[in-house]
């Protein structure tokens, strides 16, 4: 009988990591989920703990990683990924995108495994080219508040390419645009959970700036399919995966108010420093190379996501901060 393929997924208890665990379990892989639980939540993967082909390592990927036996694939998805999170834990954000990927690549080299890294539209910064194709080099402020995330992810791409060209490690780079769906943290600061949480608590929706900035939101199942296809492809250059359906944040607030059937008002707050004015993926490459494009419309995806948030307990809904960051912050 053929051996089950073995895959290490870092950031396994996070929003995307946990959906990836589900997908690879469904494909009959042996999945090792790794997470230090700074921003991840065990409840996202609790349902997998009883399976014989799932293991959980409570470990910080920025420290030396040991995986016994053979290993076929590594997905590096560990990282704080919302502006609020990486402002709270900037050093860990830099470490996971540098030391963390270095450990993953070293492990991949030792095991002959293929590595796929989660990169981001943030490598384009506040883009002056629109929509953003992979060839665009970006407009990033290295010393602004987003610098810790953007530059970590840019370094991550650079070291991944270096291991590919210098050591011949098989690598894949996905640039993920705004993605949403069940298991996002209600209070991670991102616009979608922020708006839905506010509507559910009967609060006004907070628009940062005048709301004319745009984003393009991809439903999580579409993204996971794109990741799966890229991993199994033979393409080692970066590929954008996202939904090109672009909307302004002001219009998005209106959509959420309609969706939740509330009569909340919007209020305006200052625009955060270096907040990108526009963002839309050019997915020509994903279409051509992966034969991939998003299938779930925003109205369908938002409905599923809203149902998920509605099912959370009142306690969870009202909790201001799930995470005890302080105990992890090493100064
Ligand atoms: N935003 C907002 N109100 C909020 C949270 C976010 O208007 O309560 C805006 C934010 O300034 C940005 C956009 O929504 O322009 C998307 O923010 P998010 O944090 O979700 O992710 P980003 O794409 O900026 O990384």
PDB file of C-alpha atoms in Angstrom, residues 218-219 221-223 225 229 242-244 283 291-298 300-301:
ATOM      1  CA  UNK A 218     -12.173  36.276  -1.452  1.00  0.00           C
ATOM      2  CA  UNK A 219     -14.181  33.538   0.257  1.00  0.00           C
ATOM      3  CA  UNK A 221     -13.012  27.925   0.210  1.00  0.00           C
ATOM      4  CA  UNK A 222     -11.918  29.538  -3.058  1.00  0.00           C
ATOM      5  CA  UNK A 223      -8.555  30.471  -1.577  1.00  0.00           C
ATOM      6  CA  UNK A 225      -8.637  25.485  -3.621  1.00  0.00           C
ATOM      7  CA  UNK A 229      -3.676  23.641  -6.886  1.00  0.00           C
ATOM      8  CA  UNK A 242      -7.840  36.438  -4.604  1.00  0.00           C
ATOM      9  CA  UNK A 243     -11.210  37.589  -5.828  1.00  0.00           C
ATOM     10  CA  UNK A 244     -11.021  40.573  -8.207  1.00  0.00           C
ATOM     11  CA  UNK A 283      -5.393  36.794 -11.411  1.00  0.00           C
ATOM     12  CA  UNK A 291      -6.967  26.896 -14.086  1.00  0.00           C
ATOM     13  CA  UNK A 292      -8.362  28.597 -10.987  1.00  0.00           C
ATOM     14  CA  UNK A 293     -10.798  31.392 -10.421  1.00  0.00           C
ATOM     15  CA  UNK A 294     -13.102  32.243  -7.517  1.00  0.00           C
ATOM     16  CA  UNK A 295     -16.522  30.597  -7.543  1.00  0.00           C
ATOM     17  CA  UNK A 296     -18.225  32.016  -4.450  1.00  0.00           C
ATOM     18  CA  UNK A 297     -19.844  35.448  -4.799  1.00  0.00           C
ATOM     19  CA  UNK A 298     -19.554  37.993  -2.003  1.00  0.00           C
ATOM     20  CA  UNK A 300     -23.043  33.902  -0.802  1.00  0.00           C
ATOM     21  CA  UNK A 301     -19.798  34.017   1.167  1.00  0.00           C
TER      22      UNK A 301
END
